[in-house]
XYZ file of C-alpha atoms in Angstrom:
616
model
C 70.741 89.757 107.118
C 73.611 88.001 105.314
C 74.481 91.288 103.577
C 74.840 92.964 106.958
C 77.041 90.146 108.219
C 79.382 90.438 105.230
C 79.587 94.212 105.622
C 80.299 93.832 109.329
C 83.046 91.304 108.586
C 84.702 93.716 106.161
C 84.425 96.459 108.745
C 86.255 94.308 111.288
C 88.951 93.689 108.693
C 89.574 97.427 108.477
C 89.542 97.943 112.234
C 91.342 94.782 113.328
C 90.168 92.393 116.011
C 90.675 92.113 119.744
C 93.378 89.487 119.407
C 97.067 90.198 119.063
C 99.430 88.696 116.518
C 100.473 85.108 117.121
C 104.023 83.841 116.998
C 103.439 80.575 115.108
C 102.955 80.434 111.344
C 99.636 81.999 110.350
C 97.814 83.931 107.607
C 98.636 87.625 107.308
C 96.526 89.961 109.459
C 96.386 93.664 110.248
C 98.402 92.904 113.384
C 101.248 91.654 111.211
C 101.057 94.882 109.241
C 101.572 96.841 112.452
C 104.359 94.484 113.478
C 106.387 95.256 110.343
C 109.589 97.172 111.034
C 109.473 100.250 108.846
C 112.702 101.207 107.101
C 112.977 104.892 106.225
C 115.172 107.789 105.116
C 118.274 105.840 103.980
C 121.389 107.970 103.487
C 124.468 106.642 101.744
C 127.760 107.643 103.362
C 130.058 110.019 101.425
C 132.464 107.161 100.635
C 129.669 104.788 99.561
C 130.631 102.162 102.143
C 127.655 102.263 104.508
C 124.092 103.487 104.999
C 122.453 105.256 107.914
C 118.674 104.741 108.143
C 115.726 105.012 110.492
C 113.770 102.039 111.773
C 110.327 102.569 113.250
C 108.875 99.802 115.408
C 105.330 99.751 116.781
C 104.382 97.992 119.990
C 100.659 97.545 119.366
C 99.846 95.961 122.720
C 101.903 98.565 124.573
C 100.436 101.379 122.454
C 103.866 102.871 121.741
C 106.407 103.284 118.985
C 110.132 103.882 118.708
C 112.258 105.363 115.944
C 116.012 104.786 116.052
C 119.038 105.066 113.798
C 120.758 102.009 112.347
C 123.972 101.650 110.380
C 124.531 98.935 107.796
C 127.420 98.083 105.467
C 127.042 98.378 101.698
C 127.399 94.597 101.597
C 124.428 94.131 103.911
C 124.546 91.757 106.841
C 123.590 92.614 110.397
C 122.612 96.241 110.920
C 124.086 98.007 113.949
C 121.711 100.037 116.122
C 123.273 103.447 116.662
C 120.720 105.101 118.980
C 118.525 103.569 121.701
C 116.923 106.556 123.416
C 113.193 106.252 124.302
C 112.585 109.495 122.382
C 112.363 109.545 118.580
C 115.636 109.843 116.652
C 115.120 110.543 112.945
C 116.178 112.513 109.827
C 119.861 111.395 109.878
C 122.377 113.188 107.631
C 126.086 112.587 107.116
C 128.658 115.301 107.672
C 131.429 115.477 105.052
C 134.163 112.870 105.478
C 131.883 110.807 107.769
C 133.035 112.673 110.874
C 129.535 112.947 112.313
C 125.988 111.837 111.723
C 123.635 114.717 112.438
C 120.019 113.878 113.218
C 116.835 115.219 114.785
C 115.676 113.986 118.170
C 112.924 114.800 120.639
C 115.037 113.673 123.602
C 115.360 117.259 124.939
C 111.587 117.814 124.854
C 111.325 119.268 121.338
C 112.789 118.327 117.970
C 116.410 119.557 117.972
C 119.629 118.735 116.121
C 121.923 116.174 117.711
C 125.004 114.380 116.409
C 126.754 111.100 117.017
C 129.919 109.457 115.767
C 129.433 106.660 113.210
C 131.520 104.552 115.581
C 128.893 104.950 118.292
C 129.135 106.453 121.756
C 126.959 109.135 123.306
C 125.047 111.585 121.166
C 125.538 115.294 121.839
C 123.051 118.109 121.390
C 123.861 120.711 118.728
C 120.888 123.110 118.833
C 118.713 124.337 121.688
C 116.172 126.549 119.964
C 112.807 127.575 121.387
C 111.060 126.109 118.314
C 111.043 122.549 117.002
C 113.151 121.730 113.946
C 112.186 119.794 110.810
C 113.756 118.822 107.465
C 117.424 118.767 108.434
C 120.184 118.893 105.798
C 123.962 119.373 106.161
C 125.878 121.709 103.876
C 128.490 119.917 101.705
C 131.047 122.359 103.126
C 130.241 121.007 106.590
C 130.034 124.398 108.323
C 126.282 124.924 108.164
C 123.004 123.155 108.753
C 119.804 123.955 106.895
C 116.446 123.154 108.444
C 112.887 124.448 108.695
C 111.112 126.172 111.583
C 107.458 127.195 111.974
C 107.506 130.987 112.357
C 105.208 133.980 112.008
C 106.459 135.603 108.786
C 106.100 139.147 110.180
C 108.388 138.302 113.126
C 112.019 139.380 112.912
C 113.284 136.607 115.217
C 112.317 133.164 116.424
C 112.028 134.630 119.929
C 109.205 136.827 118.564
C 107.387 133.689 117.349
C 107.918 131.965 120.702
C 106.585 135.017 122.569
C 103.478 135.233 120.378
C 102.754 131.520 120.799
C 103.077 131.856 124.555
C 100.731 134.844 124.583
C 98.199 132.946 122.471
C 98.329 129.997 124.878
C 97.767 132.280 127.859
C 94.921 134.210 126.218
C 91.611 133.600 127.992
C 89.480 133.778 124.854
C 89.829 131.095 122.199
C 88.291 132.774 119.147
C 90.322 133.231 115.974
C 89.516 135.731 113.216
C 90.274 134.657 109.636
C 90.234 137.046 106.706
C 91.713 134.700 104.100
C 92.104 131.046 103.154
C 93.558 128.677 104.224
C 91.615 128.330 107.469
C 92.185 124.613 107.805
C 94.523 122.786 105.415
C 94.120 119.008 105.357
C 94.315 118.065 109.060
C 95.743 121.320 110.463
C 94.066 124.535 111.593
C 96.127 127.475 110.354
C 97.448 129.921 112.952
C 99.450 132.248 110.694
C 102.794 130.469 110.980
C 104.830 129.464 107.952
C 107.534 126.858 107.417
C 110.720 128.831 106.725
C 114.179 127.540 105.908
C 117.027 128.648 108.156
C 120.809 128.412 107.899
C 122.628 127.584 111.133
C 126.389 128.143 111.551
C 127.605 125.164 113.556
C 130.647 126.894 115.067
C 128.894 130.039 116.341
C 125.221 129.053 116.544
C 124.278 131.997 114.326
C 120.800 131.507 112.816
C 119.533 133.159 109.614
C 116.011 133.086 108.191
C 116.617 132.480 104.488
C 112.984 133.333 103.707
C 112.546 136.425 105.855
C 109.504 138.354 104.667
C 108.045 135.383 102.722
C 104.378 134.758 103.502
C 104.832 131.254 102.101
C 105.966 127.788 103.148
C 109.066 125.851 102.235
C 108.891 122.916 102.352
C 105.290 123.123 101.183
C 102.327 122.053 103.283
C 101.134 119.461 104.027
C 103.407 116.852 102.404
C 106.605 118.611 101.299
C 110.032 117.674 102.655
C 113.704 118.276 102.004
C 113.301 117.088 98.409
C 111.973 120.612 97.832
C 115.310 122.325 98.466
C 118.960 121.746 97.540
C 122.333 123.064 98.713
C 125.008 123.718 96.074
C 128.132 121.500 96.143
C 130.268 124.437 97.317
C 127.919 124.997 100.261
C 127.208 128.626 99.356
C 123.765 128.604 97.722
C 120.315 127.238 98.464
C 117.571 126.590 95.911
C 114.137 126.138 97.468
C 110.528 125.633 96.351
C 107.741 127.960 97.496
C 104.248 129.007 96.436
C 104.582 132.734 97.121
C 101.150 133.681 95.796
C 99.579 135.455 98.781
C 95.799 135.354 98.876
C 95.689 133.306 95.662
C 97.250 130.294 97.403
C 94.056 128.145 97.597
C 93.618 128.489 93.831
C 97.262 128.165 92.810
C 99.678 125.381 91.920
C 102.317 127.964 90.970
C 105.272 126.734 92.986
C 108.507 128.455 91.968
C 112.204 127.908 92.620
C 114.107 130.593 94.522
C 117.857 131.071 94.862
C 119.429 132.540 97.996
C 122.997 132.626 99.409
C 123.342 130.687 102.651
C 124.977 133.751 104.230
C 121.765 135.692 103.356
C 123.855 138.433 101.699
C 120.917 139.091 99.378
C 117.225 138.290 99.263
C 115.867 135.194 97.517
C 115.476 135.579 93.756
C 112.863 133.652 91.740
C 114.477 131.671 88.916
C 111.337 130.095 87.382
C 109.042 133.112 87.207
C 108.142 132.480 83.569
C 106.343 129.204 84.372
C 102.827 129.675 85.866
C 102.657 125.991 86.905
C 104.535 123.800 89.394
C 108.374 123.843 89.651
C 110.014 121.670 92.305
C 112.555 118.953 93.135
C 115.822 120.880 92.551
C 119.094 118.907 92.477
C 122.550 120.292 91.665
C 124.864 118.416 89.327
C 128.066 117.163 91.014
C 130.097 120.029 89.507
C 127.499 122.599 90.559
C 127.074 124.003 87.062
C 123.646 122.590 86.253
C 120.370 122.472 88.156
C 117.914 119.688 87.344
C 114.328 120.113 88.475
C 110.744 119.047 87.763
C 108.184 121.294 86.073
C 104.559 121.069 85.022
C 103.056 123.073 82.147
C 99.436 123.624 83.158
C 98.554 125.983 85.988
C 95.908 124.823 88.431
C 96.337 121.080 87.777
C 98.118 119.186 90.534
C 98.362 115.911 88.540
C 99.892 117.364 85.373
C 102.952 115.705 83.837
C 106.244 116.593 85.510
C 109.013 117.057 82.945
C 112.723 117.160 83.790
C 114.358 120.513 83.044
C 118.055 121.406 83.102
C 119.163 124.950 83.891
C 122.706 126.082 83.102
C 123.580 128.158 86.156
C 126.241 130.160 84.298
C 124.314 131.146 81.171
C 120.820 130.857 82.612
C 119.683 128.718 79.682
C 116.943 126.153 80.395
C 116.444 122.933 78.426
C 113.565 120.468 78.652
C 115.197 117.049 78.900
C 112.144 114.769 78.775
C 109.669 116.481 76.448
C 108.760 113.148 74.812
C 108.720 110.927 77.913
C 105.134 110.185 78.931
C 105.859 109.472 82.580
C 105.803 111.856 85.533
C 108.940 111.517 87.719
C 108.712 112.121 91.436
C 112.371 112.283 92.451
C 115.751 112.969 90.857
C 119.361 112.156 91.703
C 122.529 112.669 89.642
C 125.126 110.060 88.788
C 128.641 110.810 90.018
C 129.841 111.773 86.522
C 126.828 113.996 85.801
C 125.887 112.073 82.664
C 122.750 110.415 84.066
C 119.758 111.367 86.172
C 118.038 108.594 88.095
C 114.306 109.140 88.485
C 111.391 107.251 89.999
C 107.994 107.335 88.300
C 104.708 105.437 88.302
C 104.751 102.974 85.395
C 102.085 100.394 84.518
C 101.227 99.499 88.107
C 104.806 99.802 89.396
C 106.932 102.703 90.666
C 110.030 102.055 88.636
C 113.576 103.430 88.677
C 114.689 104.998 85.405
C 118.020 106.241 84.060
C 117.763 109.410 81.951
C 120.678 110.434 79.725
C 121.391 114.122 80.412
C 122.460 114.796 76.818
C 119.916 112.946 74.695
C 117.048 112.580 77.175
C 116.781 108.870 76.371
C 115.223 106.814 79.162
C 115.901 103.234 80.277
C 114.417 101.191 83.109
C 116.903 100.217 85.830
C 114.457 98.552 88.263
C 111.024 97.844 86.836
C 109.180 95.763 89.450
C 107.702 96.922 92.749
C 107.733 100.377 94.314
C 111.149 102.064 94.322
C 111.990 104.940 96.674
C 114.957 107.099 97.767
C 117.441 106.250 94.976
C 120.956 107.664 95.439
C 124.477 107.054 94.255
C 126.207 104.411 96.355
C 129.826 104.137 95.253
C 129.670 102.405 91.880
C 126.096 101.248 92.538
C 122.660 102.749 93.236
C 121.055 102.488 96.671
C 117.252 102.402 96.886
C 114.294 101.237 98.925
C 111.859 98.745 97.414
C 108.589 97.107 98.411
C 105.834 95.185 96.639
C 102.468 93.594 97.369
C 104.151 90.735 99.258
C 107.054 92.521 100.952
C 107.454 95.675 103.065
C 110.248 98.085 102.197
C 113.868 97.017 102.573
C 117.073 98.480 101.126
C 118.744 97.213 97.960
C 121.557 98.173 95.630
C 121.944 97.640 91.917
C 124.426 98.357 89.149
C 123.566 101.399 87.003
C 122.631 99.042 84.158
C 120.090 97.280 86.380
C 122.148 94.147 86.927
C 123.264 92.353 90.096
C 120.534 93.566 92.449
C 121.500 92.870 96.070
C 119.498 92.981 99.289
C 121.120 95.146 101.962
C 118.659 94.943 104.858
C 116.491 92.068 106.159
C 114.654 93.675 109.083
C 111.394 91.816 108.445
C 112.736 88.419 107.393
C 111.842 86.663 110.671
C 108.269 87.952 110.581
C 107.830 87.146 106.879
C 109.020 83.590 107.525
C 106.077 82.912 109.820
C 103.212 84.568 107.950
C 101.444 83.358 104.848
C 100.370 85.863 102.207
C 98.233 85.738 99.104
C 99.786 85.478 95.662
C 99.595 88.743 93.683
C 98.931 88.773 89.951
C 98.561 91.664 87.503
C 95.924 91.565 84.762
C 94.690 93.742 81.895
C 91.301 94.054 80.232
C 89.524 96.292 77.682
C 87.946 99.101 79.690
C 86.196 102.285 78.584
C 86.301 102.648 74.809
C 88.096 99.253 74.774
C 91.297 100.945 75.987
C 93.701 98.758 77.976
C 93.224 99.013 81.738
C 95.473 97.363 84.352
C 94.630 95.832 87.692
C 95.803 93.426 90.394
C 94.356 90.351 92.019
C 95.653 89.074 95.347
C 94.543 85.496 95.920
C 93.296 84.350 99.325
C 95.906 82.881 101.646
C 96.068 79.054 101.362
C 94.346 79.329 97.992
C 92.544 76.262 96.648
C 91.609 76.533 92.928
C 88.585 74.308 93.558
C 87.213 76.630 96.248
C 84.862 79.625 96.053
C 86.007 82.839 97.693
C 84.292 86.151 98.482
C 85.736 89.260 96.853
C 86.939 92.564 98.339
C 86.782 95.065 95.460
C 89.118 97.927 96.464
C 88.818 101.364 94.809
C 91.735 103.776 95.096
C 91.677 107.473 95.918
C 92.932 110.429 93.978
C 91.279 110.062 91.514
C 94.739 110.623 90.067
C 96.297 107.748 92.028
C 97.038 104.042 91.683
C 96.592 100.719 93.468
C 99.960 99.453 92.310
C 102.568 96.914 93.332
C 103.046 98.461 96.764
C 102.965 97.311 100.389
C 100.421 99.812 101.687
C 100.163 100.504 105.428
C 96.514 101.588 105.293
C 94.785 99.842 102.369
C 96.781 96.645 102.219
C 95.072 93.916 100.118
C 96.927 91.217 102.087
C 94.655 92.016 105.058
C 91.724 90.763 102.992
C 93.646 87.841 101.498
C 94.628 86.737 104.989
C 90.964 86.685 106.014
C 89.957 84.494 103.080
C 88.953 87.121 100.509
C 90.189 87.643 96.963
C 91.299 91.285 96.725
C 90.751 93.012 93.369
C 92.100 96.479 92.466
C 91.487 98.248 89.135
C 93.510 101.255 87.955
C 90.608 102.909 86.162
C 90.871 105.883 83.780
C 92.337 108.817 85.686
C 94.996 106.662 87.349
C 98.665 107.575 87.170
C 101.451 105.644 85.471
C 99.705 104.934 82.149
C 100.423 108.147 80.263
C 99.172 111.682 80.788
C 96.214 111.329 78.409
C 94.913 108.442 80.547
C 95.220 110.603 83.682
C 93.632 113.636 82.000
C 90.716 111.678 80.585
C 88.393 111.980 83.584
C 88.388 115.758 83.854
C 84.681 116.531 84.066
C 83.892 112.802 84.038
C 84.368 111.473 87.570
C 81.383 109.145 87.414
C 81.756 108.122 83.766
C 84.922 106.371 82.602
C 85.997 105.200 86.090
C 82.651 103.522 86.758
C 82.688 101.811 83.377
C 86.216 100.530 84.019
C 85.166 99.207 87.424
C 82.148 97.430 85.942
C 84.150 95.864 83.142
C 87.047 95.030 85.448
C 84.842 93.166 87.899
C 83.109 91.264 85.084
C 86.521 90.366 83.656
C 88.009 88.928 86.859
C 84.871 86.930 87.663
C 85.135 85.243 84.250
C 88.929 84.950 84.343
C 89.037 83.507 87.871
C 86.095 81.103 88.330
C 87.072 80.514 91.958
C 85.817 84.025 92.789
C 82.260 84.040 94.102
C 80.390 86.696 92.136
C 77.502 86.497 94.576
C 79.688 87.579 97.511
C 81.405 90.823 96.517
C 81.908 93.883 98.718
C 83.256 97.200 97.368
C 85.460 99.442 99.503
C 87.075 102.812 98.907
C 88.528 105.973 100.464
C 88.664 109.600 99.316
C 87.788 109.435 95.598
C 87.240 105.733 96.244
C 84.709 106.751 98.912
C 83.066 109.119 96.432
C 82.842 106.192 94.030
C 81.233 104.035 96.733
C 78.524 106.710 97.113
C 78.188 106.866 93.316
C 77.943 103.077 93.052
C 75.241 103.029 95.757
C 73.023 105.124 93.521
C 74.101 104.089 90.014
C 75.010 100.395 90.434
C 72.805 99.481 93.406
C 72.229 95.778 92.744
C 75.765 94.468 92.295
C 77.407 94.273 95.722
C 76.522 92.609 99.005
C 77.839 95.601 100.935
C 79.832 98.812 100.613
C 82.536 100.363 102.808
C 83.064 104.112 102.476
C 85.927 106.052 104.062
C 85.804 109.881 103.762
C 84.031 109.939 100.387
C 82.215 113.011 99.044
C 78.438 112.678 99.043
C 77.560 116.069 97.524
C 80.067 117.475 95.031
C 78.506 120.925 95.164
C 78.827 121.084 98.946
C 82.292 119.541 98.785
C 83.496 122.614 96.902
C 82.603 124.768 99.913
C 84.208 122.279 102.326
C 87.634 122.025 100.751
C 90.733 124.208 101.145
C 92.512 123.442 97.868
C 90.099 125.091 95.458
C 92.302 124.459 92.428
C 91.359 120.800 92.679
C 87.558 120.894 92.186
C 87.819 123.839 89.800
C 90.109 121.820 87.541
C 88.436 118.431 87.832
C 84.871 119.796 87.550
C 85.837 122.487 85.017
C 84.871 125.596 86.946
C 82.981 126.590 90.070
C 79.500 125.461 91.154
C 78.102 128.794 89.913
C 80.066 129.064 86.643
C 79.543 125.403 85.670
C 76.795 123.914 87.868
C 76.346 120.985 85.483
C 79.968 119.978 86.108
C 79.103 119.418 89.763
C 75.645 117.901 89.315
C 75.968 115.383 86.478
C 78.056 112.980 88.582
C 76.820 114.013 92.023
C 76.078 111.017 94.308
C 73.560 112.928 96.427
C 71.196 113.122 93.424
C 70.799 109.334 93.428
C 70.381 108.557 97.114
C 66.812 107.501 96.299
C 68.303 104.347 94.697
C 70.373 103.302 97.730
C 69.644 99.833 99.058
C 72.965 98.180 99.949
C 74.264 98.320 103.540
C 77.211 100.689 103.800
């Protein structure tokens, strides 16, 4: 009975309670997480004097949210709200010389381009297209916009797509015939439309499909954005990322870079055809002569190491800049003089900001603590977002050498002043094969070293992921700390940020090394922190973490008081036939269920259901 009560309590932690957040000082709760103002999409002005950003605010009791634009000086201080419309205003981009701020808004009924003066006043509508717009960028020449629209690739106009959608809506039958994958990709049923990039002439309203004839998406689905395309400094050329592999798409990670003139005077040309793996993240150097981008080596592996490549756009020569750097960058931005690339990458439980010398390839850490996002040149400084286990994201700036870090925004200061959080601490221990494994402990709020506290043992997804120094809006360990639990997270073998060999090591071994790391990690923290109650431990996980919960239920059935499983695979063989992205199981389980059945059965939770005894 006590096991069921503990499991029920953990379930309520995930779902929240019936009571709203209180205004007096109190321990952190899920209601405080929803009350956080979420800073997003910062864009430094062309002169480096100010930043435009989005701020999303949730009204939990009113069941609503708002997203508006705010402007803040490079020195920080009070941010000025630029838009106040009840609709969502988002994706802001500066026009050259700060004349306008273009942005997307749903205030006309669909997502269209609007613009507003940085000095304020009324916004004016720029586009009125029959389809909703995403991923807005402004050409450096200021005469064009680039954005994406969802279109049928065999249509020769957006009016054709609108007509077909209207006909589909009016059709009396609801059946759909599929003759290829994808049928459903992540959370979206496929209807034949693709995300295509368009160029829009501001003066005339002329619209050009830059990907006409492509049966492929750019940005990619489901998570790609404008980081997957770049406009040249002279405003004449677009480089974009697309997986143009036809019926092989569900098996392929072969994203390529394509070059096309913004006036669509010729068709897109592939410039990375020689690489069968993933190419993405293009960024032009300030002088427009060099293209930096990210590239993997191994086809079919979505968590391979991204290396930074430099392509000379005059000679066509390509050079690998970071052949010897054992970190996988996720974003790139050039310094103003073109001598440095700033990159973010997972690193020992952090997402750090690095400076990479474009001649030698040498790498130095600029910001090493927390989770860094959206770095960009900001006058003589670097602008970036940063969060950690105790703080939601705010904007900061730093010198290129990492010195003199300054806080620019303080949107959540008032809320943080009245909530109490648990202290976070990183630890290491000898895991599988005695190799060093990292993890985090978040102590209970109002911690007393003489007390005894139950433990929430959180298992991350992926498996190529990390429970790092990050303020997570779904699996936030402070929610458990605020309810009196110690939260423990282990970055087991397979996690990212510890070198590619560490990430690669669980191919064909999902239930082996990770489970051993979790066992050893839990034993370690219970010895290291005697205030943890080893008799009151619940394990919780999602995705691969949910798979691991199912695996633990059968292979480690006597350790925990309860288990919480969110969307975890129960039967790896059946999961192959459920998924859309077939490259993933075929890589991780080394083949298909018929070519390598042992790869799917040796660590298959369904084979050990007979051992289940813990409430889940």
